[in-house]
Coordinates of C-alpha atoms in Angstrom, one line a residue:
M1 CA 32.0 -15.9 7.0
D2 CA 28.4 -16.8 6.0
Y3 CA 27.2 -13.4 4.9
K4 CA 23.7 -14.7 4.0
N5 CA 23.1 -15.9 7.6
L6 CA 24.7 -12.9 9.1
G7 CA 22.5 -10.6 7.0
K8 CA 19.4 -12.6 8.0
T9 CA 20.3 -12.5 11.7
I10 CA 20.8 -8.7 11.6
L11 CA 17.6 -8.1 9.7
D12 CA 15.7 -10.3 12.2
N13 CA 17.2 -8.6 15.2
V14 CA 16.5 -5.0 14.0
G15 CA 12.8 -6.0 14.1
G16 CA 12.4 -7.6 10.7
E17 CA 12.0 -6.0 7.3
E18 CA 8.7 -4.4 8.2
N19 CA 10.5 -2.4 11.0
V20 CA 13.1 -1.0 8.5
N21 CA 12.2 2.3 6.9
E22 CA 15.6 2.8 5.2
L23 CA 19.0 1.0 5.0
I24 CA 22.2 2.5 3.7
H25 CA 25.9 1.7 4.5
C26 CA 29.2 3.6 4.8
A27 CA 32.7 2.1 5.0
T28 CA 32.1 0.0 8.1
R29 CA 28.5 0.4 9.2
L30 CA 25.0 -0.6 8.3
R31 CA 22.8 2.4 8.9
F32 CA 19.1 1.6 9.6
K33 CA 16.2 3.9 10.1
L34 CA 13.8 1.9 12.2
A35 CA 10.1 2.5 12.7
D36 CA 10.4 1.3 16.3
T37 CA 13.8 0.9 17.9
T38 CA 12.4 -1.0 20.9
K39 CA 11.9 -3.9 18.5
A40 CA 15.6 -4.2 17.9
N41 CA 17.5 -6.8 20.0
T42 CA 20.6 -4.7 20.7
E43 CA 22.3 -7.1 23.1
T44 CA 21.7 -10.0 20.7
L45 CA 23.2 -8.0 17.8
K46 CA 26.2 -7.1 20.0
N47 CA 26.8 -10.8 20.7
T48 CA 26.4 -11.8 17.0
P49 CA 29.6 -13.2 15.4
G50 CA 30.5 -10.7 12.7
V51 CA 29.1 -7.6 14.4
V52 CA 31.7 -5.4 16.0
G53 CA 29.2 -3.1 17.8
V54 CA 25.9 -1.3 17.8
V55 CA 25.3 2.5 18.1
N56 CA 21.8 4.1 18.2
K57 CA 22.5 7.8 17.5
G58 CA 21.2 10.7 15.4
G59 CA 18.1 8.9 14.2
Q60 CA 20.1 6.0 12.8
Y61 CA 20.5 2.5 14.3
Q62 CA 24.0 1.6 13.3
V63 CA 25.3 -1.9 13.2
I64 CA 29.1 -1.8 12.9
I65 CA 30.5 -4.6 10.7
G66 CA 33.9 -3.6 9.5
S67 CA 35.3 -3.8 6.0
D68 CA 32.9 -6.6 5.1
V69 CA 29.9 -4.3 5.3
P70 CA 29.2 -4.2 1.6
K71 CA 28.8 -8.0 1.5
V72 CA 26.5 -8.0 4.5
Y73 CA 24.5 -5.1 2.9
R74 CA 24.1 -7.0 -0.3
S75 CA 23.0 -10.1 1.6
I76 CA 20.3 -8.2 3.4
H77 CA 19.0 -6.7 0.2
D78 CA 19.0 -10.1 -1.5
Q79 CA 16.8 -11.4 1.2
S80 CA 14.4 -8.4 1.5
N81 CA 12.6 -5.7 -0.5
L82 CA 14.3 -2.7 1.0
E83 CA 15.7 -1.3 -2.2
G84 CA 14.5 2.3 -2.6
K85 CA 12.6 2.1 0.7
S86 CA 12.8 5.4 2.6
G87 CA 11.0 6.7 5.6
P88 CA 11.4 8.3 9.0
S89 CA 12.9 6.6 12.0
E90 CA 11.1 6.2 15.3
G91 CA 13.3 8.7 17.0
D92 CA 13.0 11.5 14.4
E93 CA 10.3 13.4 16.4
N94 CA 12.5 13.3 19.5
Q95 CA 15.6 14.7 17.9
T96 CA 16.9 18.2 18.4
K97 CA 17.2 20.4 15.4
F98 CA 20.9 19.9 15.4
E99 CA 20.6 16.1 15.5
K100 CA 18.1 16.3 12.6
V101 CA 20.5 18.4 10.5
I102 CA 23.4 16.0 11.2
A103 CA 21.2 13.0 10.4
M104 CA 20.1 14.7 7.1
I105 CA 23.7 15.5 6.1
S106 CA 24.8 12.0 7.0
G107 CA 22.0 10.5 4.9
I108 CA 22.8 12.7 1.9
F109 CA 26.6 12.2 1.9
T110 CA 27.1 8.6 3.2
P111 CA 25.8 6.8 0.0
I112 CA 28.1 8.8 -2.3
L113 CA 31.3 8.4 -0.3
P114 CA 32.5 5.5 -2.5
V115 CA 32.0 7.8 -5.6
I116 CA 34.1 10.6 -4.0
T117 CA 36.7 8.2 -2.7
A118 CA 37.1 6.5 -6.1
A119 CA 37.3 9.8 -8.0
G120 CA 39.7 11.3 -5.4
L121 CA 42.1 8.3 -5.6
I122 CA 42.1 8.3 -9.4
K123 CA 43.0 12.0 -9.3
A124 CA 45.7 11.2 -6.8
V125 CA 47.2 8.5 -9.0
L126 CA 47.1 11.0 -11.9
S127 CA 48.9 13.6 -9.8
I128 CA 51.6 11.0 -8.9
L129 CA 52.1 10.0 -12.5
T130 CA 52.4 13.7 -13.5
V131 CA 54.8 14.7 -10.7
F132 CA 57.1 11.9 -11.6
N133 CA 56.8 12.7 -15.4
I134 CA 55.3 9.3 -16.3
V135 CA 52.6 11.1 -18.1
Q136 CA 52.3 14.7 -19.4
N137 CA 49.2 16.8 -19.2
T138 CA 49.2 16.9 -23.0
D139 CA 49.1 13.1 -23.3
M140 CA 46.0 11.2 -24.3
N141 CA 46.7 8.9 -21.4
Y142 CA 46.5 11.9 -19.0
Q143 CA 43.3 13.1 -20.6
V144 CA 41.6 9.7 -20.2
L145 CA 42.6 9.4 -16.6
N146 CA 41.7 13.0 -15.9
F147 CA 38.1 12.8 -17.2
I148 CA 37.5 9.5 -15.4
G149 CA 38.6 11.1 -12.1
D150 CA 36.8 14.3 -12.8
A151 CA 33.5 12.5 -13.6
G152 CA 32.8 11.8 -9.9
F153 CA 33.2 15.4 -9.0
Y154 CA 31.8 17.0 -12.1
F155 CA 28.5 15.1 -11.8
L156 CA 28.3 15.4 -8.0
P157 CA 25.0 17.3 -8.3
V158 CA 23.4 14.3 -10.0
F159 CA 24.5 11.9 -7.2
L160 CA 23.5 14.4 -4.5
G161 CA 20.2 14.9 -6.2
G162 CA 19.4 11.2 -5.8
T163 CA 20.5 10.9 -2.2
A164 CA 19.0 14.3 -1.1
A165 CA 15.7 13.2 -2.6
R166 CA 15.7 10.1 -0.5
Q167 CA 16.3 12.2 2.6
F168 CA 13.5 14.7 1.7
K169 CA 11.1 11.9 0.7
A170 CA 11.0 12.8 -3.0
N171 CA 11.4 10.6 -6.0
P172 CA 15.2 10.0 -6.2
Y173 CA 15.2 9.9 -10.0
L174 CA 13.6 13.2 -10.2
G175 CA 16.2 14.5 -7.8
M176 CA 18.9 13.2 -10.1
L177 CA 17.1 14.9 -13.0
I178 CA 17.3 18.3 -11.2
G179 CA 21.0 17.7 -10.7
A180 CA 21.4 16.9 -14.4
T181 CA 19.6 20.0 -15.4
F182 CA 22.3 22.1 -13.7
L183 CA 24.9 20.3 -15.8
H184 CA 23.3 20.0 -19.2
P185 CA 25.8 20.9 -22.0
T186 CA 23.4 23.5 -23.5
F187 CA 23.1 25.3 -20.2
T188 CA 26.8 25.2 -19.5
G189 CA 27.4 26.5 -23.0
M190 CA 25.0 29.4 -22.5
V191 CA 26.8 30.2 -19.2
N192 CA 30.2 30.3 -20.9
V193 CA 28.9 32.6 -23.7
A194 CA 27.2 34.9 -21.1
K195 CA 30.5 35.1 -19.2
E196 CA 32.4 36.0 -22.4
T197 CA 30.0 38.4 -24.0
G198 CA 28.0 39.7 -21.0
E199 CA 24.8 38.6 -22.7
A200 CA 22.0 37.9 -20.1
I201 CA 20.3 34.5 -19.8
S202 CA 16.5 34.6 -19.1
F203 CA 13.4 32.5 -19.3
F204 CA 10.2 34.4 -20.2
G205 CA 11.7 37.5 -18.6
L206 CA 13.0 35.7 -15.5
P207 CA 16.8 36.2 -15.2
I208 CA 19.0 33.2 -14.9
S209 CA 22.4 33.7 -13.3
A210 CA 25.4 32.6 -15.4
V211 CA 26.7 30.2 -12.8
S212 CA 28.6 27.0 -13.3
Y213 CA 27.2 24.2 -11.1
S214 CA 29.7 21.4 -11.8
S215 CA 31.0 19.9 -8.5
S216 CA 28.6 22.1 -6.5
V217 CA 26.8 20.9 -3.4
I218 CA 24.4 23.4 -1.9
P219 CA 22.4 24.4 -5.0
V220 CA 21.1 20.9 -5.7
I221 CA 20.3 20.2 -2.1
L222 CA 18.2 23.3 -1.8
S223 CA 16.5 22.6 -5.1
V224 CA 15.7 19.0 -4.2
W225 CA 14.3 20.2 -0.9
L226 CA 11.9 22.3 -2.9
L227 CA 11.2 19.4 -5.2
S228 CA 10.0 17.3 -2.2
Y229 CA 7.2 19.9 -1.5
V230 CA 6.3 20.5 -5.1
E231 CA 6.0 16.7 -5.7
R232 CA 3.7 16.2 -2.7
F233 CA 1.6 19.2 -3.8
A234 CA 1.3 17.9 -7.4
D235 CA 0.3 14.5 -6.1
R236 CA -2.4 16.0 -4.0
I237 CA -4.0 18.1 -6.8
S238 CA -3.6 15.7 -9.7
P239 CA -6.5 13.4 -10.6
K240 CA -5.7 9.8 -10.0
S241 CA -6.1 8.8 -13.6
V242 CA -3.3 11.2 -14.8
K243 CA -1.0 11.3 -11.8
F244 CA 1.6 9.2 -13.5
F245 CA 2.1 12.1 -16.0
T246 CA 1.2 15.2 -14.2
V247 CA 3.2 14.7 -11.0
P248 CA 6.7 14.4 -12.6
L249 CA 5.8 17.1 -15.1
I250 CA 4.8 19.7 -12.6
S251 CA 7.5 18.7 -10.1
T252 CA 10.3 18.8 -12.6
L253 CA 9.3 21.9 -14.6
F254 CA 8.5 24.1 -11.6
T255 CA 11.5 23.0 -9.5
S256 CA 13.9 23.4 -12.5
I257 CA 12.8 27.0 -13.2
V258 CA 13.0 28.1 -9.6
A259 CA 16.3 26.2 -9.2
L260 CA 17.9 28.0 -12.2
T261 CA 16.5 31.5 -11.4
L262 CA 16.6 31.5 -7.6
L263 CA 17.8 28.5 -5.5
G264 CA 20.9 27.7 -7.6
P265 CA 22.3 31.2 -7.5
I266 CA 21.6 31.4 -3.7
G267 CA 23.2 28.1 -3.1
S268 CA 26.2 29.1 -5.2
V269 CA 26.6 32.3 -3.2
V270 CA 26.3 30.4 0.1
G271 CA 28.9 27.9 -1.0
N272 CA 31.3 30.7 -2.0
Y273 CA 30.8 32.5 1.3
L274 CA 31.6 29.3 3.2
A275 CA 34.7 28.9 1.1
D276 CA 35.7 32.5 1.7
F277 CA 35.1 32.1 5.4
F278 CA 37.4 29.1 5.6
R279 CA 40.0 30.8 3.4
W280 CA 39.9 33.7 5.9
L281 CA 40.1 31.3 8.8
E282 CA 43.1 29.7 7.1
T283 CA 45.0 33.0 6.9
F284 CA 43.9 34.1 10.4
G285 CA 45.0 30.9 12.0
S286 CA 45.5 27.9 9.7
W287 CA 46.2 25.6 12.6
V288 CA 43.0 26.2 14.6
V289 CA 40.5 24.0 12.8
P290 CA 42.7 21.0 12.0
T291 CA 44.0 21.0 15.7
V292 CA 40.4 21.0 17.0
V293 CA 39.2 18.3 14.5
G294 CA 42.3 16.2 15.2
T295 CA 41.7 16.3 18.9
F296 CA 38.0 15.6 19.0
S297 CA 37.6 13.5 15.9
P298 CA 36.9 10.2 17.8
W299 CA 33.8 11.8 19.5
L300 CA 32.7 13.3 16.2
V301 CA 32.8 10.0 14.4
M302 CA 31.1 8.2 17.3
T303 CA 28.2 10.6 17.2
G304 CA 28.1 10.9 13.4
T305 CA 28.7 14.7 13.5
H306 CA 31.8 14.3 11.4
Y307 CA 29.6 14.3 8.3
G308 CA 29.0 18.0 8.8
L309 CA 32.7 18.4 8.3
V310 CA 32.8 16.0 5.3
S311 CA 30.1 18.1 3.5
I312 CA 32.1 21.3 4.2
G313 CA 35.3 19.6 2.8
I314 CA 33.4 18.6 -0.4
N315 CA 32.2 22.1 -0.8
N316 CA 35.7 23.5 -0.3
R317 CA 37.2 21.2 -2.9
A318 CA 34.4 22.2 -5.3
T319 CA 34.9 26.0 -4.8
L320 CA 38.6 26.3 -3.7
G321 CA 40.0 23.2 -5.3
Y322 CA 41.2 21.9 -1.9
D323 CA 40.1 21.2 1.6
T324 CA 41.8 22.1 4.9
V325 CA 38.8 21.6 7.2
A326 CA 37.9 17.9 7.4
S327 CA 40.8 15.9 5.9
N328 CA 43.7 17.3 7.8
G329 CA 42.6 16.8 11.3
M330 CA 40.9 13.5 10.6
L331 CA 44.0 12.1 9.0
A332 CA 46.0 12.8 12.2
S333 CA 43.2 11.4 14.4
N334 CA 42.7 8.2 12.3
V335 CA 46.3 7.2 12.3
A336 CA 46.7 8.2 15.9
Q337 CA 44.0 5.6 16.8
G338 CA 46.1 3.1 14.9
G339 CA 49.2 4.0 17.0
A340 CA 47.3 3.7 20.2
A341 CA 45.9 0.3 19.3
L342 CA 49.3 -1.0 18.2
A343 CA 50.8 0.2 21.6
I344 CA 48.2 -2.0 23.4
A345 CA 49.0 -4.8 21.1
V346 CA 52.7 -4.6 21.9
K347 CA 52.2 -4.1 25.7
T348 CA 49.5 -6.6 26.5
K349 CA 50.3 -10.1 27.5
D350 CA 46.9 -11.4 26.5
V351 CA 47.1 -13.2 23.1
N352 CA 43.5 -12.5 22.1
K353 CA 43.7 -8.8 23.0
K354 CA 47.0 -8.6 21.1
A355 CA 45.5 -10.0 18.0
M356 CA 42.5 -7.8 18.1
A357 CA 44.4 -4.6 18.8
S358 CA 47.1 -5.2 16.1
S359 CA 44.4 -5.9 13.5
A360 CA 42.4 -2.8 14.4
G361 CA 45.6 -0.7 14.6
V362 CA 46.7 -1.5 11.0
T363 CA 43.2 -0.9 9.7
A364 CA 43.0 2.5 11.4
I365 CA 46.3 3.6 9.9
M366 CA 45.0 2.7 6.5
G367 CA 42.0 5.0 7.1
I368 CA 39.1 2.9 8.6
T369 CA 38.8 3.6 12.3
E370 CA 35.7 1.9 13.5
P371 CA 37.3 -1.4 14.7
A372 CA 39.9 0.6 16.7
L373 CA 37.4 3.3 17.8
F374 CA 34.8 0.9 19.2
G375 CA 37.1 -2.0 20.1
I376 CA 40.0 -0.1 21.7
T377 CA 39.9 3.7 21.9
L378 CA 36.5 4.3 23.5
Q379 CA 37.0 1.5 26.0
N380 CA 40.5 2.5 27.2
K381 CA 41.5 5.8 28.8
A382 CA 45.1 5.4 27.8
A383 CA 44.2 4.9 24.2
M384 CA 41.8 7.8 24.2
I385 CA 44.4 10.2 25.7
G386 CA 47.0 9.0 23.3
T387 CA 44.7 9.4 20.3
M388 CA 43.4 12.9 21.3
V389 CA 46.9 14.3 22.1
A390 CA 48.5 12.9 19.0
G391 CA 45.5 13.8 16.8
G392 CA 45.7 17.4 18.1
V393 CA 49.5 17.7 17.5
G394 CA 49.1 16.1 14.1
G395 CA 46.3 18.5 13.2
F396 CA 48.5 21.5 14.3
I397 CA 51.3 20.3 12.1
M398 CA 49.0 20.0 9.1
G399 CA 47.6 23.5 9.7
I400 CA 50.8 25.3 10.5
F401 CA 52.5 24.0 7.4
G402 CA 49.5 24.7 5.2
A403 CA 48.7 21.1 4.0
R404 CA 45.9 20.9 1.4
N405 CA 43.8 17.9 0.4
Y406 CA 42.9 18.0 -3.2
A407 CA 40.9 14.8 -3.8
G408 CA 39.3 13.4 -0.6
G409 CA 39.1 9.8 0.4
S410 CA 39.1 8.1 3.8
P411 CA 41.9 9.9 5.7
G412 CA 44.8 7.5 6.2
L413 CA 47.8 6.0 4.6
L414 CA 46.0 4.9 1.5
S415 CA 44.8 8.4 0.8
L416 CA 48.2 10.2 1.0
G417 CA 48.1 10.6 -2.7
S418 CA 45.1 13.0 -2.4
Y419 CA 47.6 15.6 -0.9
I420 CA 49.3 15.9 -4.3
G421 CA 48.1 18.9 -6.3
E422 CA 49.0 22.4 -7.7
D423 CA 52.2 20.8 -9.2
T424 CA 53.8 20.5 -5.9
L425 CA 54.5 17.7 -3.3
H426 CA 54.6 20.1 -0.4
S427 CA 51.2 18.9 1.1
L428 CA 52.2 15.3 0.5
Y429 CA 55.4 15.7 2.5
V430 CA 53.5 17.4 5.3
A431 CA 50.8 14.8 5.4
A432 CA 53.4 11.9 5.4
A433 CA 55.3 13.6 8.3
T434 CA 52.1 14.1 10.2
L435 CA 51.1 10.5 9.7
V436 CA 54.4 9.3 11.1
T437 CA 54.4 11.8 14.0
S438 CA 50.8 11.0 15.0
V439 CA 51.4 7.3 15.0
I440 CA 54.6 7.4 17.0
L441 CA 53.3 10.0 19.5
S442 CA 50.1 8.1 20.1
F443 CA 52.0 4.9 20.4
V444 CA 54.4 6.3 23.0
I445 CA 51.7 8.0 25.1
T446 CA 49.4 5.0 25.1
F447 CA 52.3 2.6 25.9
I448 CA 53.3 4.7 28.9
L449 CA 49.8 5.2 30.3
Y450 CA 48.4 1.7 29.6
K451 CA 48.3 -0.5 32.7
E452 CA 47.7 -4.2 32.6
D453 CA 47.9 -6.2 35.9
E454 CA 50.4 -9.0 35.9
T455 CA 48.0 -11.9 36.6
I456 CA 49.8 -14.9 35.2
E457 CA 53.0 -16.5 36.4
T458 CA 54.2 -19.1 34.0
T459 CA 55.9 -22.3 35.2
T460 CA 56.9 -25.2 33.0
G461 CA 53.8 -26.9 31.8
E462 CA 51.3 -25.0 33.9
Q463 CA 49.8 -21.5 34.4
D464 CA 48.5 -20.4 37.8
V465 CA 46.3 -17.4 38.3
V466 CA 47.9 -15.0 40.9
P467 CA 45.8 -11.9 41.7
V468 CA 48.0 -8.8 42.1
Q469 CA 45.8 -7.4 44.9
T470 CA 46.6 -8.8 48.3
T471 CA 44.1 -6.8 50.4
A472 CA 41.6 -8.5 52.6
D473 CA 38.8 -8.0 50.1
S474 CA 40.8 -9.1 47.1
E475 CA 38.3 -11.9 46.4
N476 CA 35.7 -9.3 45.5
L477 CA 38.0 -8.2 42.7
T478 CA 37.6 -11.4 40.8
E479 CA 34.7 -13.3 39.3
T480 CA 34.7 -17.0 38.3
V481 CA 32.9 -18.6 35.3
V482 CA 32.4 -22.4 35.5
A483 CA 32.1 -24.9 32.7
P484 CA 28.6 -25.1 31.3
M485 CA 29.3 -28.5 29.8
T486 CA 31.5 -31.5 30.3
G487 CA 34.3 -31.9 27.8
Q488 CA 37.8 -31.1 26.8
I489 CA 39.2 -27.5 27.2
V490 CA 40.4 -26.0 23.9
A491 CA 42.3 -22.6 23.6
L492 CA 40.1 -20.0 22.0
E493 CA 42.6 -19.3 19.2
E494 CA 42.4 -22.9 18.1
V495 CA 38.7 -22.6 17.2
E496 CA 38.2 -22.8 13.5
D497 CA 36.2 -19.6 13.3
P498 CA 38.1 -16.3 13.1
T499 CA 35.4 -14.4 15.0
F500 CA 36.3 -16.4 18.0
A501 CA 39.9 -17.3 17.3
Q502 CA 40.8 -13.6 16.9
A503 CA 38.8 -12.7 20.1
I504 CA 36.6 -10.2 18.1
L505 CA 33.7 -11.0 20.4
G506 CA 35.9 -11.2 23.6
Q507 CA 38.3 -13.4 25.4
G508 CA 37.5 -16.8 27.0
I509 CA 37.9 -20.5 26.3
A510 CA 36.2 -23.3 24.3
I511 CA 35.0 -26.7 25.2
K512 CA 34.8 -29.8 23.0
P513 CA 31.7 -31.3 24.7
T514 CA 31.1 -34.9 25.6
D515 CA 27.7 -34.2 27.2
G516 CA 24.9 -32.3 25.5
L517 CA 23.4 -30.7 28.6
V518 CA 24.3 -27.0 28.8
K519 CA 24.0 -25.5 32.3
S520 CA 24.4 -21.9 33.5
P521 CA 28.0 -21.1 34.3
I522 CA 27.1 -18.0 36.3
K523 CA 24.5 -16.6 38.7
G524 CA 22.5 -13.9 37.0
E525 CA 20.1 -13.5 34.2
I526 CA 19.5 -14.9 30.7
V527 CA 19.8 -12.0 28.4
T528 CA 18.8 -14.0 25.3
I529 CA 18.5 -17.4 23.9
F530 CA 18.7 -17.2 20.2
E531 CA 15.6 -18.5 18.2
T532 CA 17.9 -21.1 16.8
K533 CA 18.9 -22.1 20.4
H534 CA 22.5 -22.4 19.3
A535 CA 23.7 -19.4 21.4
I536 CA 23.0 -18.1 24.8
G537 CA 23.7 -14.6 26.2
L538 CA 24.0 -14.3 30.0
K539 CA 24.8 -11.5 32.4
T540 CA 25.9 -11.6 36.1
D541 CA 24.6 -9.3 38.7
S542 CA 27.9 -7.5 38.7
G543 CA 27.6 -6.8 34.9
L544 CA 29.8 -9.5 33.4
E545 CA 28.4 -10.5 30.0
L546 CA 28.9 -14.0 28.7
L547 CA 28.2 -15.8 25.4
I548 CA 27.9 -19.5 25.0
H549 CA 28.0 -20.5 21.3
I550 CA 27.2 -24.2 20.9
G551 CA 29.0 -25.4 17.8
I552 CA 30.3 -23.6 14.7
D553 CA 27.8 -22.5 12.0
T554 CA 25.1 -24.4 13.9
V555 CA 22.8 -21.4 13.3
Q556 CA 22.1 -23.1 9.9
L557 CA 20.4 -25.9 11.7
K558 CA 17.6 -23.5 12.6
G559 CA 17.1 -25.0 16.1
E560 CA 17.0 -28.6 15.0
H561 CA 18.7 -31.0 17.5
F562 CA 18.4 -28.2 20.2
T563 CA 15.9 -28.3 23.1
Q564 CA 15.4 -25.1 25.0
L565 CA 15.1 -25.6 28.8
A566 CA 15.0 -22.0 30.0
K567 CA 13.6 -18.7 28.7
N568 CA 14.8 -15.1 28.0
G569 CA 14.9 -12.9 31.1
Q570 CA 14.9 -15.8 33.5
R571 CA 17.0 -15.6 36.7
V572 CA 19.5 -18.5 36.9
E573 CA 21.8 -20.0 39.4
I574 CA 25.1 -21.8 38.6
G575 CA 23.9 -25.2 37.2
T576 CA 20.5 -24.1 36.0
P577 CA 19.7 -26.2 32.8
L578 CA 19.6 -24.0 29.7
V579 CA 19.6 -26.1 26.5
Q580 CA 19.8 -29.8 25.7
V581 CA 21.8 -30.6 22.6
D582 CA 22.0 -33.8 20.5
L583 CA 25.7 -33.8 19.9
A584 CA 25.7 -36.9 17.8
A585 CA 23.0 -35.6 15.5
I586 CA 24.8 -32.2 15.0
E587 CA 28.1 -34.0 14.1
A588 CA 26.2 -36.3 11.8
A589 CA 24.9 -33.2 10.0
G590 CA 28.5 -32.1 9.4
Y591 CA 28.9 -29.4 12.1
D592 CA 31.7 -29.0 14.7
T593 CA 30.3 -29.1 18.2
I594 CA 33.1 -27.1 19.8
T595 CA 31.6 -24.5 22.1
P596 CA 33.2 -21.1 22.7
I597 CA 32.5 -19.4 26.0
V598 CA 33.5 -15.8 25.8
V599 CA 33.2 -12.6 28.0
T600 CA 31.7 -10.2 25.5
N601 CA 32.6 -7.1 27.6
T602 CA 36.2 -8.1 28.0
M603 CA 37.4 -4.5 27.7
D604 CA 35.6 -3.7 31.0
Y605 CA 38.0 -5.9 32.9
A606 CA 41.8 -6.0 33.7
G607 CA 42.0 -9.6 32.7
V608 CA 40.0 -12.6 31.4
L609 CA 42.1 -15.7 32.4
P610 CA 41.6 -19.3 31.5
T611 CA 42.0 -21.4 34.6
G612 CA 40.9 -24.9 33.5
E613 CA 42.7 -27.4 31.2
G614 CA 42.2 -30.9 30.0
L615 CA 39.0 -32.6 30.7
V616 CA 36.5 -30.6 32.8
N617 CA 33.2 -31.4 34.3
T618 CA 30.1 -29.2 34.4
G619 CA 30.6 -26.8 37.3
D620 CA 34.5 -26.8 37.2
A621 CA 36.1 -23.3 37.2
V622 CA 37.3 -22.5 33.7
I623 CA 37.6 -18.7 33.6
K624 CA 38.7 -16.1 36.2
V625 CA 37.8 -12.5 35.4
I626 CA 39.9 -9.7 37.1
K627 CA 38.1 -6.4 37.7

């Protein structure tokens, strides 16, 4: 995949660099804060090869990429000046208070998830080595691995100080300094002495509580929130000639004193109360929370509200040493989505859908659910039912048997080691049993409920489309797409581009053209003609969405050898000229002219069936879509 061009396309279609106030990424998504969301070309992005989907929710414009998101993120930063840029999104003022809180939590915790994941998995590896007596807790090998794994958790206030500062519009490095203040060896030494001797800690008569802040969450967030106001105040009162010195001095000194004497202790108490509440909830009914989370996790992830649970889980691991709130239910739900996707992969007779569902299923079982969630679960009732039922059952098992997660990580097969702790494998066994149960149950339910019309009867050498419905209005249940160009029909899976070959963008066919005039294959509207003219998005009056992608990697020609004959938003009939292409010039430039034609909202239909073969002329039927 050409990450440089993909990054440029995404940046251009979110309104350009000037429209981006902030960009971060999580495991699978680019998360933009846009100044004006109306400038974003959502339909164009959805039809862009390499983009799985687009979600505009919670003040963030999210472009779903998949596991390649770090490469696309780096590509965008290499081509722009977004590093450190932070500002409000256009929809911030229209958000409810709840949405604002969720957006804030997401913005604080999303950037540090790789830190928590890495530290958690290192601790999990260490637990495995210890349980199987490969290392002893007195070994130097153990100690080295232990402090490497502990570092991510111990210095969590420093990382949170930086990300919280970005959310509160403060200097992120001053935010990190506040976090480091809580962890300075001199202060931690004073705390240890005070706990042993009872000697009070004070600053000019102001009492400082003897609290240990390593791995804490709430104290630094509260303190950086205060920092944001102090910094703006200091900036306002400081003379311009000395602002460089006075703003960081006033901001850091005042905030640090208030943090140590007031906000830090308050945050510590709040964190302990939260931990006590969930400890009580665990004894009152340990199955309640993981069952609810396991059942409704797909909707939580879709809206971004799962980050509220993630923050609680981090706080619990910092105070209790383990989490039972977020990890348990989300483990069951994640792998259940994998089971549902694999059931569709097994049952479907469509080669392209089979490839997409099987890939998304395996990925979800590993712990990354977005490809399955947006490609399968949310678009199919059978998959959603299977996922929610199996996720709820799996969450109940985790809760009723008291499984505990000690290290975090993205819930799935790869994070099972994070359930090893307290010198026992009990939680690991429960988590492994839950994983197997959730996958199998989701697979069975989805397999039983999933319906796919038998639309193809195979005879030797030919395939004929035979609609299942035989009622008088059966013709209204199908829609035909004709060839936009003259040329040779090629199966989509033979296209030398995995985005099309694996039907990531949808099912359809490809044409190796012999004539460079591209005409409309449907009656409807032109949604978009890309600036580079190499791709055209169309939509029929009934809602069928179609993408014509002229050539492979021809976006790099930047419109050269393409002549646009129509415009965005134009109504078209079958046969309306769209683009004129110089095929010979494109081939001379070293590009393949094969042209995929795909239905981008494939999941809205019972079947997308190739009907043409061999050499076809413009206007010949090539795809039949079954509603």
